[in-house]
XYZ file of C-alpha atoms in Angstrom:
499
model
C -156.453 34.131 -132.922
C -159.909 35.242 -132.128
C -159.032 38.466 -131.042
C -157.514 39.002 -134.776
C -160.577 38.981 -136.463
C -162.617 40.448 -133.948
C -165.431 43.089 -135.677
C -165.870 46.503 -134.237
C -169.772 46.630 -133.435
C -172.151 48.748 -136.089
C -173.318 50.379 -132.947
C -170.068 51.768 -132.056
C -169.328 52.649 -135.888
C -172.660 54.554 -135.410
C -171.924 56.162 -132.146
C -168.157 57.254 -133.058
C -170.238 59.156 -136.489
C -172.376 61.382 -134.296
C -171.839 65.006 -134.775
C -171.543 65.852 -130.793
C -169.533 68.748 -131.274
C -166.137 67.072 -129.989
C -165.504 65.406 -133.180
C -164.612 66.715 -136.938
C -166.798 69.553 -138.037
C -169.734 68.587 -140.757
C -169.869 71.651 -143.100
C -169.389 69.946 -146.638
C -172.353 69.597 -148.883
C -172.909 67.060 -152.272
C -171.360 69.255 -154.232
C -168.226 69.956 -151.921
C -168.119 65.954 -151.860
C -167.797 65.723 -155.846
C -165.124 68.694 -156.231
C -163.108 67.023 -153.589
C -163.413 63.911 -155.936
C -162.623 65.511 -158.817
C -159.678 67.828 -157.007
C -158.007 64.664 -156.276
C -158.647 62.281 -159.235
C -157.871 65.127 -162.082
C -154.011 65.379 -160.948
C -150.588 63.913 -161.900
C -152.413 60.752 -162.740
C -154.030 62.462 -165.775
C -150.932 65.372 -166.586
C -148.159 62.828 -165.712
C -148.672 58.679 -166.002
C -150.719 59.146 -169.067
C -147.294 59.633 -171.046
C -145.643 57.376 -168.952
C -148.103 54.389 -169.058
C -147.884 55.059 -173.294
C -143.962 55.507 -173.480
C -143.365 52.442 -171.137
C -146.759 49.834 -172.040
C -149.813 50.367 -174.122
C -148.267 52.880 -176.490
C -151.173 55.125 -178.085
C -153.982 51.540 -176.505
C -153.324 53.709 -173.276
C -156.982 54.950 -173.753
C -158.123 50.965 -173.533
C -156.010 50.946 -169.949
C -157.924 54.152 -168.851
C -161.034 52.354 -170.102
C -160.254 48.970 -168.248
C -159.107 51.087 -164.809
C -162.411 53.131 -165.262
C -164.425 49.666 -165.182
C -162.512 48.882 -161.989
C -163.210 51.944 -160.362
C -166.597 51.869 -160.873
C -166.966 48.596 -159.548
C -165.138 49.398 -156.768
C -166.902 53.102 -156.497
C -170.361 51.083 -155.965
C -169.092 49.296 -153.242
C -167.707 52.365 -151.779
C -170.961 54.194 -152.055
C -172.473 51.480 -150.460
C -170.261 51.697 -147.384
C -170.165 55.397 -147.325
C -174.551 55.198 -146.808
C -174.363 52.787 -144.531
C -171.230 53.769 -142.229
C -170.895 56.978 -142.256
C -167.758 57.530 -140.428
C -164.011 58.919 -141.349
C -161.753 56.182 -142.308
C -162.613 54.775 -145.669
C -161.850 51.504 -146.599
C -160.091 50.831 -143.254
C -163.368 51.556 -141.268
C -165.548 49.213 -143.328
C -163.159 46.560 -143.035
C -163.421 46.648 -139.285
C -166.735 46.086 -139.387
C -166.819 43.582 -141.879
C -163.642 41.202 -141.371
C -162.344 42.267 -138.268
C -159.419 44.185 -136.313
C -156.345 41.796 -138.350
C -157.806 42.688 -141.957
C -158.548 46.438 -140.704
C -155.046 46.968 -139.764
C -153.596 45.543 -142.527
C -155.768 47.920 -144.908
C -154.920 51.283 -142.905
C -151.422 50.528 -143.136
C -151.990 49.898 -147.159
C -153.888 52.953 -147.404
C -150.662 54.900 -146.550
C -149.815 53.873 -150.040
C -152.297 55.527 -151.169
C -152.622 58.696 -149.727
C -149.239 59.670 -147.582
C -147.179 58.623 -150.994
C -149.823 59.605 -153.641
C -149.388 62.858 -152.459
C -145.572 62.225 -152.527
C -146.150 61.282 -156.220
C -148.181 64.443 -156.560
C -145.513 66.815 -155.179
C -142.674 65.656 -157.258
C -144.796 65.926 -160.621
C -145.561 69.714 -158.804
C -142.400 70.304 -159.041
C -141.534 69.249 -162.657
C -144.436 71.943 -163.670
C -143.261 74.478 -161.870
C -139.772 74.140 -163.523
C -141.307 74.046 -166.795
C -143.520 77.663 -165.698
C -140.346 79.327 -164.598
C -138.737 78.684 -168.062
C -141.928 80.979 -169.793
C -139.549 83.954 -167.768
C -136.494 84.979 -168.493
C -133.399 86.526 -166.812
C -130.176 87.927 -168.477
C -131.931 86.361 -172.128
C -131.700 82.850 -169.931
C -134.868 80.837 -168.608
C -134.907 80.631 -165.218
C -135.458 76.675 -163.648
C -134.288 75.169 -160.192
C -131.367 73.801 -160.389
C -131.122 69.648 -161.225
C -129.661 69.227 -157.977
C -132.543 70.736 -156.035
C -135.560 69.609 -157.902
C -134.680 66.120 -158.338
C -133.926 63.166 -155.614
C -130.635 61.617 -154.879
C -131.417 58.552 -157.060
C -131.797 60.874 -160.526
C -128.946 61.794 -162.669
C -129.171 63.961 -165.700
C -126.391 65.075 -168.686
C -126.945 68.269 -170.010
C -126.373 69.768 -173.311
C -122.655 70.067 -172.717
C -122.204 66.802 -171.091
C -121.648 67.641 -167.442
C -123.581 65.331 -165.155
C -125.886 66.586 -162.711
C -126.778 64.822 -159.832
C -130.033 65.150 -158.125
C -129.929 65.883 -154.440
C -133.279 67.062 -152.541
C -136.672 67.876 -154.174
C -136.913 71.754 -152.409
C -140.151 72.514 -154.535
C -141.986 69.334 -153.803
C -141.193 69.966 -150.015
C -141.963 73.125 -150.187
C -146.129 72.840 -151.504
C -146.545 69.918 -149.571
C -145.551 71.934 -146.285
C -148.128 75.276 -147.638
C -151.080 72.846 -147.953
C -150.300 70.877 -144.669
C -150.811 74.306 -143.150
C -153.916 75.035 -145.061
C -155.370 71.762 -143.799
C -155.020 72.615 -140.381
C -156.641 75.855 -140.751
C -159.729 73.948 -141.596
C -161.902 71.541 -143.629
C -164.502 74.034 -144.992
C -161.804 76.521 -146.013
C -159.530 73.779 -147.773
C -162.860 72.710 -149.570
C -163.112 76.231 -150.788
C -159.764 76.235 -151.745
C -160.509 73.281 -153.822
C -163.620 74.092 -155.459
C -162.012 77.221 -157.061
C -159.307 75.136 -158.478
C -161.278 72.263 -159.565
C -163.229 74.531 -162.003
C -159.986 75.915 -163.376
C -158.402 72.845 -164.291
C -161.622 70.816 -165.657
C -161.924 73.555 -168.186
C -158.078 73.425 -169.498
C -159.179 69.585 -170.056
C -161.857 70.661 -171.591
C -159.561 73.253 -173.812
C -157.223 70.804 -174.595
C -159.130 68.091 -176.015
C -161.287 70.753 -178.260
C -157.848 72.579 -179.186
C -155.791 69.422 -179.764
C -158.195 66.995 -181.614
C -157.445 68.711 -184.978
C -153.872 68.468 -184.267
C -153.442 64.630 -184.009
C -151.412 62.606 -186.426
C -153.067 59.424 -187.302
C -149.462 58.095 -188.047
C -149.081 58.223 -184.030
C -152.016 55.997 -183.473
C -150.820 53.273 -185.748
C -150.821 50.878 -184.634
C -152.943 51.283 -181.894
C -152.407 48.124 -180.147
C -148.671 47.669 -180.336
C -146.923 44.471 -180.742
C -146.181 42.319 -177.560
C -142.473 43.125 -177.028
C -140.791 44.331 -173.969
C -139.543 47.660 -173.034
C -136.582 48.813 -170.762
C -136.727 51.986 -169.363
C -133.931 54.661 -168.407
C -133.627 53.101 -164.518
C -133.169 49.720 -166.383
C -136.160 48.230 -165.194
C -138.567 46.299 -168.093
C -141.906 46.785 -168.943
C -144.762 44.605 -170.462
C -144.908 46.681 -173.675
C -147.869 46.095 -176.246
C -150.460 43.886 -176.054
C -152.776 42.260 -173.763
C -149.821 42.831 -170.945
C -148.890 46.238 -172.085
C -152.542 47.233 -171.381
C -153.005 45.756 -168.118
C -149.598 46.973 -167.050
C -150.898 50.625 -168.249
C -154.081 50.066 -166.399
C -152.038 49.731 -163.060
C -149.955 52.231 -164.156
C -153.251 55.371 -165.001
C -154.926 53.775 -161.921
C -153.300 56.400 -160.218
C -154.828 58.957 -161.801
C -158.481 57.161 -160.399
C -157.654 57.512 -156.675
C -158.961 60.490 -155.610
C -162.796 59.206 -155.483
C -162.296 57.133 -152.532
C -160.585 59.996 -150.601
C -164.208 60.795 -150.739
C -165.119 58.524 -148.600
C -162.732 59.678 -145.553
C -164.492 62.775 -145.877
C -167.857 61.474 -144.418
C -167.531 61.976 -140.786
C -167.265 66.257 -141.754
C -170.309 65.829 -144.377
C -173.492 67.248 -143.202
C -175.949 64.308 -144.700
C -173.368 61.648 -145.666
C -175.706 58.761 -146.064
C -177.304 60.493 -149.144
C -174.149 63.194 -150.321
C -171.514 60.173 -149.952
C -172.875 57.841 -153.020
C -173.537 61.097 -154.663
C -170.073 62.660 -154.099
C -168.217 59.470 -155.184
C -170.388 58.062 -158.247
C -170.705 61.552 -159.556
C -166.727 62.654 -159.674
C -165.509 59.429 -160.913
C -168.475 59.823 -163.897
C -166.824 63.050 -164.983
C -163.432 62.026 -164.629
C -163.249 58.950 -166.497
C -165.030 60.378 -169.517
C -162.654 63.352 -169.732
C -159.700 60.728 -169.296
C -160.220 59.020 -172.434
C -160.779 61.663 -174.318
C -157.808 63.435 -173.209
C -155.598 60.127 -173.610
C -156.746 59.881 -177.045
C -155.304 62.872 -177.906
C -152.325 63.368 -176.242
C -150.845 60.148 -177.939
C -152.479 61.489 -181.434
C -150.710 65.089 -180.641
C -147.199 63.753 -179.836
C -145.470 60.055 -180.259
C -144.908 57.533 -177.789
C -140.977 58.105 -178.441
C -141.653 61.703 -177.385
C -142.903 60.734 -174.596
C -139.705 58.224 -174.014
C -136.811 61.000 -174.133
C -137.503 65.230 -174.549
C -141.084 65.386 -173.843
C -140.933 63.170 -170.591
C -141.179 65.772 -168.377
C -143.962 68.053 -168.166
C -145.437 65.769 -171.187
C -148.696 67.893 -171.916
C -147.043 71.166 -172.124
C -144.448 69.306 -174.710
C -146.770 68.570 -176.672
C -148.625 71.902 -176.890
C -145.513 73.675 -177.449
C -143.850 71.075 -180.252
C -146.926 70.060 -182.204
C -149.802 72.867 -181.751
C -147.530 75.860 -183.555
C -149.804 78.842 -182.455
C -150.874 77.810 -179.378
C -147.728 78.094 -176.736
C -150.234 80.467 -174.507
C -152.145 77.255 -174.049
C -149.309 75.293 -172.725
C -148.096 78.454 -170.102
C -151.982 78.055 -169.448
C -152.239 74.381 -168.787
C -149.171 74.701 -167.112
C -150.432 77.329 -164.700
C -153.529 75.052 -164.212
C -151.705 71.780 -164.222
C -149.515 73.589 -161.023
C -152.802 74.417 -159.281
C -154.803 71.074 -159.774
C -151.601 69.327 -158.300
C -152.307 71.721 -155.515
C -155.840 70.598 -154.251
C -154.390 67.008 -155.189
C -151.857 66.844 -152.427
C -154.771 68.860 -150.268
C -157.057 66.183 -150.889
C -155.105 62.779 -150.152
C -153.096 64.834 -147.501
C -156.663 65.041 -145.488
C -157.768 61.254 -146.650
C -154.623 60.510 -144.858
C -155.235 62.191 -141.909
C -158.581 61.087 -141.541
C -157.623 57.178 -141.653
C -155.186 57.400 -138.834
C -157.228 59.515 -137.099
C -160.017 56.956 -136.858
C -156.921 53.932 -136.240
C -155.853 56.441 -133.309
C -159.857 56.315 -132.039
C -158.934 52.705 -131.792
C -156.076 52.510 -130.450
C -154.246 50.597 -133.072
C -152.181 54.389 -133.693
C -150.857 56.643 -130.820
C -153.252 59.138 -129.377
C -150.952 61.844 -131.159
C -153.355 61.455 -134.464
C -156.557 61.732 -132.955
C -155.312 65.186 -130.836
C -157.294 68.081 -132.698
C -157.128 71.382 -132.525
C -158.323 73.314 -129.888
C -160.126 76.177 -132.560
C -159.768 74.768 -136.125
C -161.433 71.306 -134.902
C -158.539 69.281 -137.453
C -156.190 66.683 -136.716
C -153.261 69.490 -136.617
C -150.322 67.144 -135.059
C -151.222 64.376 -137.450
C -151.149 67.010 -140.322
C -147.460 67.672 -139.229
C -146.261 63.707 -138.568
C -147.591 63.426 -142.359
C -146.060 66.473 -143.640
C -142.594 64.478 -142.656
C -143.213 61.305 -144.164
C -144.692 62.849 -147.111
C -142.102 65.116 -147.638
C -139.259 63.090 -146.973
C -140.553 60.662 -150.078
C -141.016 63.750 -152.072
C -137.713 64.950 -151.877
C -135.571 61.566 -151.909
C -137.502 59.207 -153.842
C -138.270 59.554 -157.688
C -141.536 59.922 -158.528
C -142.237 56.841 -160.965
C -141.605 54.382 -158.073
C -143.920 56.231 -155.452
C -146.601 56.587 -158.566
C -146.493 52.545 -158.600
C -146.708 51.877 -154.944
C -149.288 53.960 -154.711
C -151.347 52.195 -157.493
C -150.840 48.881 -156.119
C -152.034 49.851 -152.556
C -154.729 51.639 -153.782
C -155.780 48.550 -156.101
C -155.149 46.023 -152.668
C -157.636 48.186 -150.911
C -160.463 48.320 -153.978
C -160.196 44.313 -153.489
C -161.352 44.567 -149.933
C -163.710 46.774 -149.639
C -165.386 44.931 -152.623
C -165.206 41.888 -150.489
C -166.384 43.857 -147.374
C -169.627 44.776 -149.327
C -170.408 41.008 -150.186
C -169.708 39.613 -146.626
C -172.243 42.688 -145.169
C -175.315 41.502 -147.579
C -174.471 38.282 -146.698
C -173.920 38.371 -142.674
C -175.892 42.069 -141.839
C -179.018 41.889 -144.294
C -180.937 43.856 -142.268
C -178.339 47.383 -141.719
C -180.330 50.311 -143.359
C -178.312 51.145 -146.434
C -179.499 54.280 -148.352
C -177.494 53.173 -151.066
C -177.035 49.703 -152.452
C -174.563 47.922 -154.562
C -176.779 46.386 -158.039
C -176.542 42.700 -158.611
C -174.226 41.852 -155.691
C -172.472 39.111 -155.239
C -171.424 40.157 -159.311
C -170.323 43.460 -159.224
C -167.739 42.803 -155.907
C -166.471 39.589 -157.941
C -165.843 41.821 -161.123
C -164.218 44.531 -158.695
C -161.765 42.262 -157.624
C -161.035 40.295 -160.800
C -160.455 43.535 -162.575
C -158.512 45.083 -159.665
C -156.821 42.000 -159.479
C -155.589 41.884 -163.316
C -154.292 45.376 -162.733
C -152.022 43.960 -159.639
C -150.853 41.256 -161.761
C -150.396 44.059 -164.482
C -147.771 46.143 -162.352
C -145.051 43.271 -162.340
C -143.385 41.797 -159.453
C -141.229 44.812 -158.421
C -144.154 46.351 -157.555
C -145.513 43.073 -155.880
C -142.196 42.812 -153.352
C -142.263 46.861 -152.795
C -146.271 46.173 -151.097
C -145.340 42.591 -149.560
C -142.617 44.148 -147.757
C -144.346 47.371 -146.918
C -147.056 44.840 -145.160
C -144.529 42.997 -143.353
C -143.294 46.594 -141.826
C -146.842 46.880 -140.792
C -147.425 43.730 -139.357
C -143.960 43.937 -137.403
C -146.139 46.989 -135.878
C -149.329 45.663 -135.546
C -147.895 42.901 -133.308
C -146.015 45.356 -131.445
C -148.170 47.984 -130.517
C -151.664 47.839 -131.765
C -152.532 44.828 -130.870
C -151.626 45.567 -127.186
C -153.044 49.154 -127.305
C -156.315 48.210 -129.276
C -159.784 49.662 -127.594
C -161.678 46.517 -129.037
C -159.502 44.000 -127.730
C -158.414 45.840 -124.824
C -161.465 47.883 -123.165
C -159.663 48.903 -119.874
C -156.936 50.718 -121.887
């Protein structure tokens, strides 16, 4: 049992950080670190749940559940800025658990964070390719709009009856495969040249936010916010699964539900080992892009439910919500939705970039350790990048994109991402308490509060997302403990030094 909870050394977390040339390349800079934050948070969580968490829970209250998963995130976010000063070393939340509650917990939070990043960029890929059916329709061919087909644009598990009444029956998502396989490639070309990538599009899509809000806010109906907090009732969906709609429950279920869109500033944080002064650009890079994001997230919550109804967002304008809106309620303004559509297809883009890398980065440090085969530590001999864990990724990633629909990735991911906010906000308490005296350039205010608010509010988003949701993560743990026992417990570096 002691070899469980057995704490990878500070020193070695130090040691395995220093830029020697063999490692990951540090070229990105503080403001590199926030675009990357604000390339993955400003994504499907913001173009696609928003309507979902309103059709399905809070109804037009979903700016209270982006207001409630803000106040989580920034809990969380300080004790990820925290860790990010203090160990500055690829791996995220998995890395700072090793040090703090040993090899048992760390495992247990790598594996999690494959909810997070492998399938949030599954989630990202199959809302990708909802836009880009909805920016093929602005052409035309033979006075018809072109689109994908149903069948190849939708996963096995989707049906849809068209206009005429024929049944169409989903059967691979081609387009989602398809961009996750372009920026897997870009990836392993290199860090500094996906950043750039990144940065460009980052700018684009903040100011079609920006365009929206100031463009839409004289087009909201006040009948559509009334009333704001709906009446506790409960809601069943299209798949036949039920929802906490209204109320104190419809909130919180909403909050686990926009969560999503709040993931990307932690990816952050698997960026440190390729920043060039991560104790100070870390803190900076996280703090500042969840700042930006969760201010524009209200705003543009508040009115996308005032621009369009929450039944709209129930049946026709499910899909590609934002640019349904535009085009049904803003008469005069259909440039703006081919615009945000055009946008909404590129911020996907550096979405899937970003949590593609914070994947790759995680198992690369678990490979350092031996609890993953060697294969995800292997970089390339001139681009310096995990290149064969790029490509093991691009198949699980891909394979959810194209078979799995994209609502029950989007809630797996939220609840792993939530399970790992909960233990890094632990982490941060048991370091003040047991290592006092580690140099931390940043520090968490008014700890042990702020961790103990963390997980309460992380933990009333968890209890938010209902029990499917619960079973999906308990039995994605048990796969990884079934693994853990099997392999990287016998292959681990700490608890097996000869190996």
């Amino acid at each position: 049992m002691s070899t469980l909870f057995k704490k990878k050394p500070l020193s070695e977390l130090v040691k395995d950080s220093a830029d020697d040339g063999k490692g990951l390349k540090r070229t990105l800079g503080a403001g590199n670190l926030i675009a990357l934050g604000i390339g993955a948070i400003i994504g499907a969580g913001l173009f696609v749940r928003t309507a979902a968490a309103a059709a399905n829970n809070a109804g037009p209250s979903v700016t209270l559940a982006f207001v409630v998963a803000g106040v989580g995130c920034a809990f969380a976010g300080l004790c990820y800025a925290e860790f990010a000063s203090m160990i500055p070393i690829a791996g995220s939340a998995y890395t700072y658990s090793y040090a703090t509650m040993g090899e048992f917990i760390a495992w247990i939070i790598g594996w999690d964070l494959v909810l997070e990043y492998a399938v949030g960029a599954a989630t990202v890929g199959i809302a990708w390719s909802e836009y880009l059916n909805k920016l093929l329709g602005i052409f035309h061919w033979n006075n018809h709009p072109l689109s994908i087909p149903f069948e190849w644009s939708h996963s096995p598990f989707e049906i849809f009856k068209d206009a005429e009444g024929i049944t169409h029956h989903g059967l691979i998502n081609l387009p989602a495969l398809f961009i996750i396989l372009m920026l897997t490639m870009l990836l392993i070309r290199g860090i500094k040249e996906s950043a750039v990538f990144n940065s460009i599009i980052v700018v684009s899509k903040v100011a079609i936010v920006i365009i929206f809000i100031v463009l839409g806010w004289a087009y909201m109906n006040p009948l559509n916010h009334a009333p704001y907090i709906p009446a506790a009732t409960t809601y069943i969906d299209s798949q036949g699964v039920g929802h906490n709609y209204g109320g104190i429950m419809g909130i919180l279920g909403a909050a686990g539900v926009v969560f999503f869109a709040f993931i990307g500033f932690d990816a952050v944080s698997t960026a440190a080992q390729e920043a060039k002064n991560p104790r100070k650009d870390m803190p900076i890079g996280i703090l500042g892009s969840l700042v930006i994001c969760t201010i524009l997230y209200i705003l543009f919550a508040h009115v996308l439910t005032g621009v369009a109804s929450v039944n709209d967002f129930r049946t026709t304008g499910k899909e590609a919500s934002v640019a349904y809106a535009i085009k049904t309620y803003m008469a005069g303004y259909s440039w703006l939705a081919n615009l945000v559509t055009v946008a909404i297809l590129a911020g996907f883009s550096s979405v899937i970039l970003v949590m593609l890398m914070g994947q790759s980065r995680v198992f690369y440090s678990m490979s350092r350790d031996g609890l993953v085969p060697k294969v995800f530590s292997d970089l390339h001999p001139k681009f310096k990048t995990p290149y064969k864990s790029n490509w093991i990724f691009f198949v699980l990633v891909g394979a959810f994109a194209a078979f799995v629909p994209g609502d029950i990735v989007g809630d797996m991911t939220s609840i792993g991402t939530l399970f790992a906010f909960i233990l890094v906000c632990a982490g941060v308490w048991i370091m003040r308490v047991k290592n006092p005296e580690i140099p931390r350039q940043f520090k968490t205010p008014l700890v042990p509060l702020v961790p103990i608010l963390g997980i309460i509010v992380c933990g009333a988003m968890i209890f938010g997302l209902g029990w499917t949701n619960w079973m999906r993560l308990i039995v994605w743990l048990i796969i990884g403990l079934f693994i853990y026992f099997g392999y990287s417990r016998k292959n681990s570096k700490l608890n097996n030094p000869d190996k």
